[in-house]
Coordinates of C-alpha atoms and ligand atoms in Angstrom, one line a residue:
X1 CA -50.0 138.6 236.6
X2 CA -50.2 135.2 238.4
X3 CA -53.7 134.0 239.3
X4 CA -54.6 134.7 242.9
X5 CA -56.5 132.1 244.9
X6 CA -58.0 132.1 248.4
X7 CA -56.7 129.5 250.9
X8 CA -57.6 128.4 254.5
X9 CA -54.4 129.3 256.3
X10 CA -55.5 128.4 259.8
X11 CA -58.4 127.0 261.8
X12 CA -59.2 127.4 265.5
X13 CA -62.1 127.0 267.9
X14 CA -63.2 127.8 271.4
X15 CA -65.5 125.6 273.5
X16 CA -67.0 127.1 276.6
X17 CA -66.3 125.3 279.9
X18 CA -69.8 124.4 281.2
X19 CA -70.6 120.9 280.0
X20 CA -74.3 120.0 280.1
X21 CA -75.2 116.3 279.7
X22 CA -78.5 114.9 278.5
X23 CA -79.2 113.8 282.1
X24 CA -79.1 117.5 283.2
X25 CA -82.2 118.1 281.0
X26 CA -84.0 115.1 282.6
X27 CA -84.2 117.3 285.7
X28 CA -85.9 120.2 284.1
X29 CA -88.1 118.9 281.2
X30 CA -89.9 115.7 280.2
X31 CA -87.1 114.1 278.3
X32 CA -84.5 111.3 278.6
X33 CA -80.9 110.6 277.7
X34 CA -82.2 107.7 275.7
X35 CA -84.6 109.9 273.5
X36 CA -82.0 112.6 272.9
X37 CA -79.3 110.0 272.0
X38 CA -81.5 108.0 269.7
X39 CA -83.2 110.8 267.9
X40 CA -80.2 113.2 267.6
X41 CA -76.9 111.5 268.6
X42 CA -76.2 114.3 271.1
X43 CA -74.8 113.3 274.5
X44 CA -73.4 116.7 275.7
X45 CA -73.2 120.3 274.8
X46 CA -71.3 123.3 276.3
X47 CA -72.9 126.5 277.5
X48 CA -71.1 129.9 278.0
X49 CA -71.1 131.7 281.3
X50 CA -73.8 134.3 281.8
X51 CA -71.3 137.1 281.4
X52 CA -69.6 135.5 278.4
X53 CA -71.3 136.9 275.2
X54 CA -70.9 135.4 271.7
X55 CA -68.3 138.1 270.7
X56 CA -66.2 136.9 273.6
X57 CA -66.2 133.3 272.4
X58 CA -65.4 134.6 268.9
X59 CA -62.4 136.6 270.2
X60 CA -60.9 133.5 271.8
X61 CA -61.2 131.4 268.6
X62 CA -60.0 134.4 266.4
X63 CA -56.9 135.0 268.5
X64 CA -55.8 131.5 268.1
X65 CA -56.6 131.4 264.3
X66 CA -54.5 134.5 263.8
X67 CA -51.5 133.1 265.7
X68 CA -51.8 129.7 264.0
X69 CA -51.6 131.6 260.6
X70 CA -48.3 133.0 261.8
X71 CA -49.8 136.5 261.8
X72 CA -50.5 139.5 264.1
X73 CA -53.9 141.2 264.3
X74 CA -52.5 144.0 262.3
X75 CA -52.0 141.8 259.3
X76 CA -55.8 141.3 259.0
X77 CA -57.5 143.4 256.3
X78 CA -61.1 142.5 257.0
X79 CA -63.2 140.8 259.7
X80 CA -66.5 139.1 259.0
X81 CA -68.6 137.3 261.6
X82 CA -71.6 135.0 261.2
X83 CA -73.9 134.6 264.1
X84 CA -77.6 134.3 264.9
X85 CA -76.9 135.2 268.6
X86 CA -75.0 138.5 268.4
X87 CA -74.3 140.5 271.5
X88 CA -76.6 143.2 270.2
X89 CA -79.6 142.8 268.0
X90 CA -78.9 146.0 266.1
X91 CA -75.5 147.5 266.5
X92 CA -72.6 147.3 267.0
X93 CA -71.8 144.2 265.0
X94 CA -70.0 141.3 266.6
X95 CA -67.3 141.7 263.9
X96 CA -66.7 145.3 265.2
X97 CA -66.6 144.0 268.8
X98 CA -64.2 141.2 267.9
X99 CA -61.9 143.6 266.0
X100 CA -61.7 146.0 268.8
X101 CA -60.9 143.2 271.4
X102 CA -58.2 142.0 269.0
X103 CA -56.7 145.5 268.6
X104 CA -57.6 145.7 264.9
X105 CA -58.4 149.3 264.0
X106 CA -59.5 151.1 260.8
X107 CA -60.2 147.9 259.0
X108 CA -63.7 146.9 257.7
X109 CA -65.8 144.6 259.9
X110 CA -69.4 143.4 259.5
X111 CA -71.7 140.6 260.4
X112 CA -73.8 138.3 258.2
X113 CA -76.9 136.3 259.1
X114 CA -77.3 132.9 257.5
X115 CA -77.9 130.8 260.6
X116 CA -76.2 127.4 260.5
X117 CA -74.9 128.0 256.9
X118 CA -73.1 131.1 258.2
X119 CA -69.5 129.7 257.9
X120 CA -70.0 128.7 254.3
X121 CA -71.4 132.1 253.4
X122 CA -68.3 133.6 255.1
X123 CA -66.0 131.4 252.9
X124 CA -67.8 132.6 249.8
X125 CA -67.4 136.2 250.7
X126 CA -63.7 135.8 251.7
X127 CA -62.9 133.9 248.5
X128 CA -64.5 136.6 246.4
X129 CA -62.8 139.5 248.2
X130 CA -59.4 137.8 247.7
X131 CA -59.9 136.7 244.1
X132 CA -61.0 140.2 243.2
X133 CA -57.8 141.5 244.7
X134 CA -59.6 143.6 247.3
X135 CA -58.0 142.0 250.4
X136 CA -55.2 139.5 251.2
X137 CA -55.9 138.3 254.8
X138 CA -59.4 137.9 256.0
X139 CA -60.5 136.8 259.5
X140 CA -63.8 134.9 259.4
X141 CA -65.6 134.0 262.7
X142 CA -68.6 131.8 263.3
X143 CA -69.7 132.3 266.9
X144 CA -72.8 131.5 268.9
X145 CA -74.3 131.7 272.3
X146 CA -77.4 129.8 271.4
X147 CA -78.1 129.2 275.1
X148 CA -79.2 132.8 275.3
X149 CA -82.0 132.3 272.8
X150 CA -83.3 128.8 273.9
X151 CA -86.6 128.2 275.5
X152 CA -85.7 125.8 278.3
X153 CA -89.3 124.7 278.6
X154 CA -89.5 123.5 275.0
X155 CA -88.0 120.0 274.9
X156 CA -88.1 119.9 271.1
X157 CA -85.4 122.6 270.8
X158 CA -83.6 123.2 274.0
X159 CA -81.7 119.8 274.0
X160 CA -80.4 120.3 270.5
X161 CA -78.1 123.4 270.7
X162 CA -74.8 124.4 272.2
X163 CA -72.5 127.4 272.4
X164 CA -69.1 127.8 270.8
X165 CA -66.9 129.6 268.2
X166 CA -64.7 128.7 265.3
X167 CA -62.5 131.0 263.3
X168 CA -60.2 130.8 260.2
X169 CA -57.8 133.1 258.4
X170 CA -58.4 133.1 254.7
X171 CA -55.3 134.3 252.8
X172 CA -54.2 134.9 249.2
X173 CA -52.0 132.3 247.5
X174 CA -50.7 131.7 244.0
X175 CA -50.5 127.9 244.6
X176 CA -53.6 126.2 243.2
X177 CA -52.9 123.2 245.4
X178 CA -53.6 125.4 248.5
X179 CA -56.8 126.9 247.2
X180 CA -60.4 127.0 248.2
X181 CA -61.6 125.3 245.0
X182 CA -65.3 126.3 245.1
X183 CA -68.0 127.6 247.4
X184 CA -71.7 127.3 246.5
X185 CA -74.3 129.1 248.5
X186 CA -78.1 129.3 248.2
X187 CA -81.3 130.1 250.1
X188 CA -85.1 129.8 249.8
X189 CA -87.0 132.3 251.9
X190 CA -90.2 130.5 251.1
X191 CA -89.4 128.3 254.1
X192 CA -88.6 131.2 256.5
X193 CA -91.0 129.9 259.2
X194 CA -89.3 126.4 259.5
X195 CA -86.7 127.9 261.9
X196 CA -87.3 131.2 263.6
X197 CA -86.7 133.5 266.5
X198 CA -90.2 134.9 266.2
X199 CA -90.3 136.9 269.4
X200 CA -87.0 138.7 268.9
X201 CA -87.4 142.4 269.2
X202 CA -87.3 143.0 265.5
X203 CA -89.0 145.7 263.4
X204 CA -91.8 143.2 262.5
X205 CA -93.2 144.0 265.9
X206 CA -95.5 147.0 266.0
X207 CA -94.1 148.9 268.9
X208 CA -96.7 151.6 268.6
X209 CA -99.4 149.1 269.3
X210 CA -100.1 148.9 273.0
X211 CA -100.8 145.1 272.8
X212 CA -97.3 144.4 271.6
X213 CA -95.7 146.8 274.0
X214 CA -97.3 144.9 276.8
X215 CA -96.1 141.6 275.3
X216 CA -92.5 142.6 274.9
X217 CA -90.2 140.5 277.1
X218 CA -86.6 140.7 276.2
X219 CA -86.0 137.2 277.4
X220 CA -88.5 135.7 275.0
X221 CA -86.4 135.8 271.8
X222 CA -86.4 132.0 271.6
X223 CA -85.7 129.6 268.7
X224 CA -88.8 127.9 267.3
X225 CA -88.3 125.0 264.8
X226 CA -90.6 122.8 262.7
X227 CA -88.1 120.0 263.4
X228 CA -89.6 117.1 261.4
X229 CA -90.2 119.1 258.2
X230 CA -86.8 120.8 258.6
X231 CA -85.2 117.3 259.0
X232 CA -86.6 116.0 255.7
X233 CA -85.7 119.1 253.6
X234 CA -82.2 119.2 255.3
X235 CA -81.3 115.7 254.2
X236 CA -82.4 116.2 250.6
X237 CA -80.8 119.6 250.3
X238 CA -77.5 118.7 251.9
X239 CA -77.1 115.6 249.6
X240 CA -78.0 117.5 246.4
X241 CA -75.6 120.2 247.4
X242 CA -72.7 117.8 247.6
X243 CA -73.6 116.1 244.3
X244 CA -73.7 119.5 242.6
X245 CA -70.4 120.8 243.9
X246 CA -68.6 117.5 243.1
X247 CA -70.0 117.4 239.6
X248 CA -69.2 121.0 238.7
X249 CA -65.6 120.6 239.8
X250 CA -65.2 117.1 238.3
X251 CA -64.2 115.6 241.7
X252 CA -65.0 112.1 242.8
X253 CA -66.3 111.6 246.3
X254 CA -63.5 109.0 246.9
X255 CA -60.9 111.8 246.4
X256 CA -62.3 113.7 249.4
X257 CA -60.2 113.4 252.6
X258 CA -63.0 114.5 255.0
X259 CA -66.7 115.3 254.7
X260 CA -67.5 117.9 257.3
X261 CA -71.3 118.5 257.4
X262 CA -73.2 120.9 259.6
X263 CA -73.6 119.2 263.0
X264 CA -77.4 119.3 263.7
X265 CA -78.4 115.7 264.1
X266 CA -76.5 112.4 263.7
X267 CA -79.4 110.9 261.8
X268 CA -79.2 113.7 259.2
X269 CA -75.4 113.3 258.9
X270 CA -75.7 109.5 258.4
X271 CA -78.5 109.8 255.9
X272 CA -76.6 112.3 253.8
X273 CA -73.4 110.2 254.1
X274 CA -75.3 107.2 252.8
X275 CA -76.9 109.1 249.9
X276 CA -73.6 110.6 248.7
X277 CA -71.8 107.2 249.2
X278 CA -68.8 108.4 251.3
X279 CA -66.8 106.1 253.4
X280 CA -68.0 106.4 257.0
X281 CA -64.4 106.9 258.3
X282 CA -64.2 110.1 256.3
X283 CA -67.3 111.7 257.9
X284 CA -66.5 114.1 260.7
X285 CA -68.9 113.9 263.7
X286 CA -68.9 116.3 266.6
X287 CA -72.6 116.7 267.3
X288 CA -72.4 114.1 270.0
X289 CA -70.0 116.4 272.0
X290 CA -71.1 119.9 271.1
X291 CA -74.7 119.7 269.9
X292 CA -75.7 122.1 267.2
X293 CA -73.6 125.2 267.4
X294 CA -75.0 126.8 264.3
X295 CA -72.5 129.1 262.5
X296 CA -69.7 127.7 264.6
X297 CA -70.4 124.0 264.0
X298 CA -68.3 123.5 260.8
X299 CA -65.1 125.4 261.9
X300 CA -65.3 123.7 265.3
X301 CA -65.5 120.3 263.6
X302 CA -62.5 121.2 261.3
X303 CA -60.5 122.2 264.4
X304 CA -61.5 119.0 266.2
X305 CA -59.8 116.8 263.6
X306 CA -56.9 119.3 263.6
X307 CA -56.5 118.9 267.4
X308 CA -56.7 115.1 267.0
X309 CA -53.8 115.3 264.6
X310 CA -55.9 113.9 261.8
X311 CA -55.9 117.0 259.6
X312 CA -53.0 117.7 257.3
X313 CA -52.0 120.4 254.9
X314 CA -53.3 119.5 251.4
X315 CA -56.2 117.4 252.7
X316 CA -59.3 117.9 250.5
X317 CA -62.2 119.0 252.6
X318 CA -65.9 118.9 251.6
X319 CA -68.0 121.2 253.7
X320 CA -71.8 121.2 253.7
X321 CA -74.3 123.3 255.7
X322 CA -78.0 123.9 256.1
X323 CA -79.9 126.3 258.3
X324 CA -82.6 128.8 259.1
X325 CA -83.7 131.1 256.3
X326 CA -83.7 128.5 254.8
X327 CA -80.1 128.8 253.7
X328 CA -77.5 126.2 252.6
X329 CA -74.1 125.9 251.0
X330 CA -71.1 123.7 250.4
X331 CA -67.4 124.1 249.7
X332 CA -64.5 122.1 248.4
X333 CA -61.0 123.2 249.6
X334 CA -57.4 122.1 250.1
X335 CA -56.6 122.8 253.8
X336 CA -53.6 125.1 253.9
X337 CA -52.8 125.2 257.6
X338 CA -50.0 123.6 259.4
Ligands
LIG1 N1 -87.5 114.4 274.6 C1 -88.5 113.5 274.5 N2 -89.5 113.6 273.5 C2 -89.4 114.6 272.6 C3 -88.3 115.6 272.7 C4 -87.4 115.4 273.7 N3 -86.3 116.3 273.9 N4 -88.4 116.4 271.7 C5 -89.5 116.1 271.0 N5 -90.1 115.0 271.6 C6 -91.3 114.3 271.2 C7 -92.3 115.1 270.5 O1 -93.1 115.9 271.4 C8 -93.1 114.1 269.7 O2 -94.0 113.5 270.6 P1 -95.5 113.2 270.1 O3 -95.3 112.1 269.0 O4 -96.2 112.7 271.3 O5 -96.1 114.5 269.5 C9 -92.1 113.0 269.3 O6 -90.9 113.2 270.2 C10 -91.6 113.1 267.9 O7 -91.3 114.4 267.6 P2 -90.6 114.8 266.2 O8 -90.4 116.3 266.1 O9 -91.4 114.2 265.1 O10 -89.2 114.1 266.3 P3 -88.1 113.9 265.2 O11 -87.8 112.5 265.1 O12 -88.4 114.7 264.0 O13 -86.8 114.6 266.0 C11 -85.6 116.7 265.9 C12 -86.9 116.0 266.3 C13 -84.4 116.1 266.6 C14 -85.7 118.2 266.1 C15 -85.4 116.5 264.3 O14 -86.6 116.7 263.7 C16 -84.3 117.4 263.7 O15 -83.1 117.2 264.0 N6 -84.7 118.3 262.9 C17 -83.7 119.1 262.0 C18 -82.8 120.0 262.7 C19 -82.0 120.8 261.7 O16 -81.5 120.3 260.8 N7 -82.0 122.1 261.8 C20 -81.3 122.9 260.8 C21 -80.2 123.6 261.3 S1 -80.5 124.5 262.8 C22 -80.3 126.2 262.5 O17 -80.2 126.7 261.4 C23 -80.4 127.1 263.6

């Protein structure tokens, strides 16, 4: 039997329509366009409408990804979604909501939580399911409505994030020049308090205790981040991750067509780019436009170069993500979309 590989057959994204500029934050908190630009590289981000949940953003990206793969929803064997801002904290999963909106029935669907590394975790799962001959066409979706979990009085976090969605169809191929070469994921829960949504209504709250019951406020599930410490560990981890995946696949950094890192902070991206020695023209940057869209950031960035006409079938992509958990991961793949 011929060897079966997984390939990225299509990519798509959805950007919500409400553009929020740094200057808009100057009106509500003690900050400035100058600080945000200098410390993060972010100029704008997009927020979804109040009635537009993260599953809805995911549906829009997913629809496009399926049609760009030349498929119909019925061709999809499995739907997996990565998000830290699901419609519901418990159930149903965003993947089930997205499936139902797309008209996909009686196919497995589930969510994963790996914060900003979510898309790389999805790639790892999709690759394994395909190579083990379990499924042939897998829809993966990274979607976030981070604006719904931001504390707009905390200037150290609220200016950093944006909403958006990215999706891809991962399909089986026998052609090794179309394959996802490798995916490497990891985590270290020791650093779980670097990035948290500590007031989310999780089971760590003692609901039987009157004190907590009186404290519960469903709007208080905000992101908290130990930004400076996270910054340092992010640079080191992202750079090590790249070195490891290149070495274990015997690939030289100069052979990479595009380096597409998680878009959290331009200073992190530049620092990692310098350490790994990649030509700056190959580094994809979208954080200036979209801010940090967590699990959606990498697929949105891939789709950006696709929309600009810069991405071609056969290009060698190097993806690299880092996020809450702490989680991280990287991937090397030949893009197999049109
Ligand atoms: N406007 C003006 N001043 C600000 C702002 C703001 N928006 N935010 C913070 N400051 C101030 C701070 O209060 C502090 O003031 P002080 O010195 O008087 O106390 C000063 O700026 C410096 O603060 P730092 O936190 O040390 O600033 P730093 O240079 O580290 O930048 C940032 C902060 C942008 C958050 C950076 O640390 C960062 O990008 N961290 C990593 C983010 C990341 O990679 N996250 C992982 C993925 S996200 C996920 O998984 C969901």
